[in-house]
Tab-separated table of C-alpha atoms and ligand atoms in Angstrom:
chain	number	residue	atom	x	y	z
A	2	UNK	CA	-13.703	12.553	-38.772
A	3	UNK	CA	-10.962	13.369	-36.436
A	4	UNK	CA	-9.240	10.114	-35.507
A	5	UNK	CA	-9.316	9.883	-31.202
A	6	UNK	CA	-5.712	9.380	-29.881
A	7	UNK	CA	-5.802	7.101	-26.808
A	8	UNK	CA	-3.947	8.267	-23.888
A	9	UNK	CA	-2.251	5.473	-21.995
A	10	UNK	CA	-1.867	6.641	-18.276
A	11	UNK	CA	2.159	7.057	-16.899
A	12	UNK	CA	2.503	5.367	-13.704
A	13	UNK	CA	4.256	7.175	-10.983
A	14	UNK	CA	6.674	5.589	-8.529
A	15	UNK	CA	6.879	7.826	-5.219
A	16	UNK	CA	9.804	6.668	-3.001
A	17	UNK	CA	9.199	8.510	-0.257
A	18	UNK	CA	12.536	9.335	1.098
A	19	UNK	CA	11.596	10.769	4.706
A	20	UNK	CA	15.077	10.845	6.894
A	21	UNK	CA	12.294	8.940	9.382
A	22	UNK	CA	11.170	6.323	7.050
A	23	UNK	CA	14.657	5.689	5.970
A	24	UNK	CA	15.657	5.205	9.632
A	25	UNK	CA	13.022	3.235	10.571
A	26	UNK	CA	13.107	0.966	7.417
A	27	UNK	CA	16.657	-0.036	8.534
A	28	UNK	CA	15.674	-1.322	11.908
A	29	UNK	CA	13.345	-3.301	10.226
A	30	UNK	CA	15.784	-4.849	7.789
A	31	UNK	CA	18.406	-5.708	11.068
A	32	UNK	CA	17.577	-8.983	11.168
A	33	UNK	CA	18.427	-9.299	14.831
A	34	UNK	CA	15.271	-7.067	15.270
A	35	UNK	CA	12.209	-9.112	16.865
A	36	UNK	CA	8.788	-9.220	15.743
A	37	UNK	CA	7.272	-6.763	18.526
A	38	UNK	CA	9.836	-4.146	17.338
A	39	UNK	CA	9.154	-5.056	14.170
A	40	UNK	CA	5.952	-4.559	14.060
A	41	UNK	CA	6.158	-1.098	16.160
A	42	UNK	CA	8.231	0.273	13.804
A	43	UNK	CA	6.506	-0.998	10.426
A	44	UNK	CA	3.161	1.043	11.930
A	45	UNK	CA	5.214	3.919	12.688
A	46	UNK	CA	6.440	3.667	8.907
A	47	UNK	CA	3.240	3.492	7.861
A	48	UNK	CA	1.740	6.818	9.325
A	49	UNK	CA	4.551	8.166	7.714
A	50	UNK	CA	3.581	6.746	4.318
A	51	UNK	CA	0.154	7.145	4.336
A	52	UNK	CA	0.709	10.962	5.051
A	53	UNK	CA	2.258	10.600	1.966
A	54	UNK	CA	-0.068	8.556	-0.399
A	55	UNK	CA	-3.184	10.841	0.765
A	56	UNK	CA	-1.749	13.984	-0.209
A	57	UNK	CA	-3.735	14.117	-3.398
A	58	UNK	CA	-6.910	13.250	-2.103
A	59	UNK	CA	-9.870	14.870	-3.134
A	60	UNK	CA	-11.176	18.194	-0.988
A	61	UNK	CA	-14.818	20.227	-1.313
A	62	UNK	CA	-15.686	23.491	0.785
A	63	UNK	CA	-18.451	22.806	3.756
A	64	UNK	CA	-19.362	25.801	5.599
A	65	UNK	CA	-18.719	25.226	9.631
A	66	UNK	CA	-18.870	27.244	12.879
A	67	UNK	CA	-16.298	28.170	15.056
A	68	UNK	CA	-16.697	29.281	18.104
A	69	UNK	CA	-15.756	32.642	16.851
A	70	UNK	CA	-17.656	33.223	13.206
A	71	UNK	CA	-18.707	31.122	10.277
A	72	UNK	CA	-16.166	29.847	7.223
A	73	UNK	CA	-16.293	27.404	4.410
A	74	UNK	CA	-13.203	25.051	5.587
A	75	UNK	CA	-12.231	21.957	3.150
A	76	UNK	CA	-13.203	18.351	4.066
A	77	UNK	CA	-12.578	15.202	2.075
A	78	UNK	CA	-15.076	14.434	-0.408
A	79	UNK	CA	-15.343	10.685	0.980
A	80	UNK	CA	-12.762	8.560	2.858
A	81	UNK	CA	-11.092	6.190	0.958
A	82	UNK	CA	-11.236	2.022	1.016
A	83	UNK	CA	-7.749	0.149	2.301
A	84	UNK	CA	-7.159	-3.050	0.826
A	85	UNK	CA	-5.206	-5.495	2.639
A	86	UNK	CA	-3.516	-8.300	1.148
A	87	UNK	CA	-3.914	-10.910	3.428
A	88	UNK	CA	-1.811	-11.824	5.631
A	89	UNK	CA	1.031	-8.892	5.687
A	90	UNK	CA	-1.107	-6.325	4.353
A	91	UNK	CA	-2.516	-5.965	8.104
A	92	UNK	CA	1.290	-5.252	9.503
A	93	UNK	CA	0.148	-1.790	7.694
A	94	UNK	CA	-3.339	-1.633	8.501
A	95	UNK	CA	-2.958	-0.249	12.022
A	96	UNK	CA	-0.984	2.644	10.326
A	97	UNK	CA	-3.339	3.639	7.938
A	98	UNK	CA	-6.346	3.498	9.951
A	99	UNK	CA	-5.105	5.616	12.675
A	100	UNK	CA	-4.738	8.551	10.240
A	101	UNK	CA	-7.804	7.706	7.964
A	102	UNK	CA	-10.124	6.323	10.853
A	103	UNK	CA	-13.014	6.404	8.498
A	104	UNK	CA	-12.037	4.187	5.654
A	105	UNK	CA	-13.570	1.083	5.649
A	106	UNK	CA	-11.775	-2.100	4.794
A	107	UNK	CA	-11.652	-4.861	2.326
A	108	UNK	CA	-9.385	-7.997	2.586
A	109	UNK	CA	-8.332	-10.270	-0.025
A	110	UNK	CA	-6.792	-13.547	0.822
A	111	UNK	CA	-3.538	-14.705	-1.724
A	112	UNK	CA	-0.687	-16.707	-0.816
A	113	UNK	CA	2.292	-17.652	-3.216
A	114	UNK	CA	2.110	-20.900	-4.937
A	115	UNK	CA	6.183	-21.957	-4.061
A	116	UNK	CA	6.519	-23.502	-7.182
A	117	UNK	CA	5.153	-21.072	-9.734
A	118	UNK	CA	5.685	-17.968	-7.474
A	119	UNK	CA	1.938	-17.242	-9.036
A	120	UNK	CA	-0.774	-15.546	-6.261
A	121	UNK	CA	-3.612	-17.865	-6.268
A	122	UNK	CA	-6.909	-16.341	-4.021
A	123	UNK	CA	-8.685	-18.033	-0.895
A	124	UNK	CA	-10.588	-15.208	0.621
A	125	UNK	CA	-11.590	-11.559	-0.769
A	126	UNK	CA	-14.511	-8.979	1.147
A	127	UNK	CA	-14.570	-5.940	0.051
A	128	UNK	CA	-16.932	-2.953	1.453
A	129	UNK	CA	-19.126	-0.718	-1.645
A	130	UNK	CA	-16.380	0.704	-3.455
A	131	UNK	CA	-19.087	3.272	-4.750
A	132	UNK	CA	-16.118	5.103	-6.828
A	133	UNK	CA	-13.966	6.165	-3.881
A	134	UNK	CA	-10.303	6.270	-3.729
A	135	UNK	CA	-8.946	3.083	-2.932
A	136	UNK	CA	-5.335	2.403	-0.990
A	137	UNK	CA	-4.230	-1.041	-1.585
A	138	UNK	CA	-1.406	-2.299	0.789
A	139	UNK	CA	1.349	-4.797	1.216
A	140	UNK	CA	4.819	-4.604	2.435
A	141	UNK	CA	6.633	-6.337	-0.053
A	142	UNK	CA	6.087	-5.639	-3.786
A	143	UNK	CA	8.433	-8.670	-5.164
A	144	UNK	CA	7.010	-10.138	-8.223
A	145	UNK	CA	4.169	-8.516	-8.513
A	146	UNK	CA	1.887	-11.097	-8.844
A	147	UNK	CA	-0.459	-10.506	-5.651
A	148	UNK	CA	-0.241	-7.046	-6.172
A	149	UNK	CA	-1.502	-7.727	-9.898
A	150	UNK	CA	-4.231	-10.026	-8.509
A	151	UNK	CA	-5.683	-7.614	-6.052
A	152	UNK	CA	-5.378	-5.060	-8.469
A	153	UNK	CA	-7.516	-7.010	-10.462
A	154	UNK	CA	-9.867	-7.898	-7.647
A	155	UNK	CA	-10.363	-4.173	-6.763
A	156	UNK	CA	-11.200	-3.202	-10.394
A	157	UNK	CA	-13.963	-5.727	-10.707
A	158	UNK	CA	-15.882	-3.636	-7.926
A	159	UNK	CA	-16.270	-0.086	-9.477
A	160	UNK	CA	-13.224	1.986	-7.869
A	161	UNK	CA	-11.854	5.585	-7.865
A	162	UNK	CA	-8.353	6.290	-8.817
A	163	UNK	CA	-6.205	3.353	-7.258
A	164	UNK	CA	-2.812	3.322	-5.148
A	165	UNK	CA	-0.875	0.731	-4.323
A	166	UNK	CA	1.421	1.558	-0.622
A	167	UNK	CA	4.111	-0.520	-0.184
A	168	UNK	CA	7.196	-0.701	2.570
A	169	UNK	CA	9.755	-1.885	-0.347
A	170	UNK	CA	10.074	-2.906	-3.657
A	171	UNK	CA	12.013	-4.898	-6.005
A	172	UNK	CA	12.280	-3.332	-9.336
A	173	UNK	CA	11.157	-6.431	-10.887
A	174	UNK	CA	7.844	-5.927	-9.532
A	175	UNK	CA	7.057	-2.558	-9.696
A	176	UNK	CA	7.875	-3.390	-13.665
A	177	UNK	CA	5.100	-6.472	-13.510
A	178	UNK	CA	3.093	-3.710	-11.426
A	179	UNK	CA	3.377	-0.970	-13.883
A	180	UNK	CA	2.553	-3.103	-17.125
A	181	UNK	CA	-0.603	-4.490	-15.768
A	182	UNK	CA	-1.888	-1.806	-14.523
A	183	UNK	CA	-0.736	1.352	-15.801
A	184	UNK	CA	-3.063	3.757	-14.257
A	185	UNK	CA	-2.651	2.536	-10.473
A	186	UNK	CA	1.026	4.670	-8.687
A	187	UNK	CA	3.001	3.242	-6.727
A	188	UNK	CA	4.532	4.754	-2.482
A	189	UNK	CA	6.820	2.750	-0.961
A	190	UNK	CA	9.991	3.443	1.516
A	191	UNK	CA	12.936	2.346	-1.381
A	192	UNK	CA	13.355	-0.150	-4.137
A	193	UNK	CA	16.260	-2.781	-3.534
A	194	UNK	CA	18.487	-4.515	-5.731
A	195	UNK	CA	16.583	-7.220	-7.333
A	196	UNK	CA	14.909	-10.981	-6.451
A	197	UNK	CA	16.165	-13.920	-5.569
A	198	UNK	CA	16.071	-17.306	-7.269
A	199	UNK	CA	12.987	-17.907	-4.795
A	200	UNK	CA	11.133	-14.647	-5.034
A	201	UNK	CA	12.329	-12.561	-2.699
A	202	UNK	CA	13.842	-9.007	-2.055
A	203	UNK	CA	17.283	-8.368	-1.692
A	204	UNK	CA	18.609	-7.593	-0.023
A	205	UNK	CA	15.345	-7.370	1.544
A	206	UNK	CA	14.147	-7.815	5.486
A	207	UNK	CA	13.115	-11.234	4.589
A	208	UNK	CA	8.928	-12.726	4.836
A	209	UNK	CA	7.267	-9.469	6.442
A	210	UNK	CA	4.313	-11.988	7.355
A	211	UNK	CA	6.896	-13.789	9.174
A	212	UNK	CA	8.858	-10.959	11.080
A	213	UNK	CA	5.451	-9.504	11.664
A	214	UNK	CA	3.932	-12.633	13.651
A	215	UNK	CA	6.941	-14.329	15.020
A	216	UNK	CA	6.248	-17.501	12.441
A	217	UNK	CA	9.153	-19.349	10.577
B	307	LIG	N1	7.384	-11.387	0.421
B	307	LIG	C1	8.112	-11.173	1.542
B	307	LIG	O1	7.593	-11.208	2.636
B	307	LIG	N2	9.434	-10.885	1.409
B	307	LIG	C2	10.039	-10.822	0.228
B	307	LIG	O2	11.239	-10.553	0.169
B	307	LIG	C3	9.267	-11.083	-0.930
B	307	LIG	C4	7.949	-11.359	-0.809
């Protein structure tokens, strides 16, 4: 009997390199910039990346009429599902919504235990997945471990083909990314340097939950 070779997925990382995204990315990082531009300028951003991340989605041919003739015209097969990870996940929500109205949304709730850096869960709804694409979306991919956790979340409920849309990344988490979950790729505006001692990007913009809401 012919012996079955398994094929281990290769993630993708897509640093989407836009002369816009770039631009607007470094606003965001100016740390003299305040929340309300902040959070302009991170759903600007992510228009731009979710033009990106959805350019593989799934078309089929429905036949329409225009107001001159009849054509079969593409349409996508179903909208996807956004994930947000609570609570900076919805600084990209606006973004993505506006240029997938239909997708419905599912939350899940993680915060960052200080001491272990480990994502531990308080809340999660998600809608049917029913086997459609699903976006899953953060700012900040640092260690990994929310992104991990979601992931994990979201796989529990019967998905399509995953992606996980990001504003930056360290390198050390799209590593922890990539080994978990080896089948889910990875958009996000640029990967920095590395973490710090305490978990976060450098050199960073700093907490995106806190630059989005004006907390400290
Ligand atoms: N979360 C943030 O908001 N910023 C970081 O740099 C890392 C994690």
């Amino acid at each position: 009997m012919k012996e079955e070779t398994e094929i281990t997925p290769t993630p993708r990382l897509h640093v989407v390199d836009h002369p816009l995204v770039q631009h607007k990315l470094t606003q965001m990082r100016r740390e003299e910039t305040p929340s309300e531009r902040f959070r302009q300028l991170l759903t600007e951003t992510s228009l731009l990346l979710t033009y990106e991340i959805t350019r593989e989605l799934a078309l089929h041919p429905v036949e329409i009429r225009t107001p001159l003739t009849t054509m079969s015209a593409p349409e996508l097969v179903d909208d996807p599902v956004v994930v947000s990870i609570l609570r900076a996940g919805n600084g990209l929500l606006d973004g993505v919504l506006r240029v997938i109205p239909g997708a419905r949304v599912g939350f899940v709730g993680l915060y960052r235990d200080h001491d272990t850096l480990e994502a531990v869960e308080y809340y999660c709804k998600f809608p049917p997945m029913d086997g459609r694409a699903v976006i899953v979306v953060d700012p900040m991919l640092a260690t990994g471990n929310s992104a991990t956790a979601a992931l994990d979340r979201v796989k529990a409920d019967g998905p399509g083909a995953i992606r996980f849309l990001c504003l930056l990344a360290a390198p050390e988490g799209v590593a922890a990314l990539h080994a978990a979950h080896p089948d889910v790729d990875i958009w996000t505006g640029a990967v920095d340097e590395c973490l710090n001692e305490v978990g976060y990007i450098m050199p960073g913009l700093g907490d995106a939950g806190d630059r989005i809401y004006g907390t400290t």
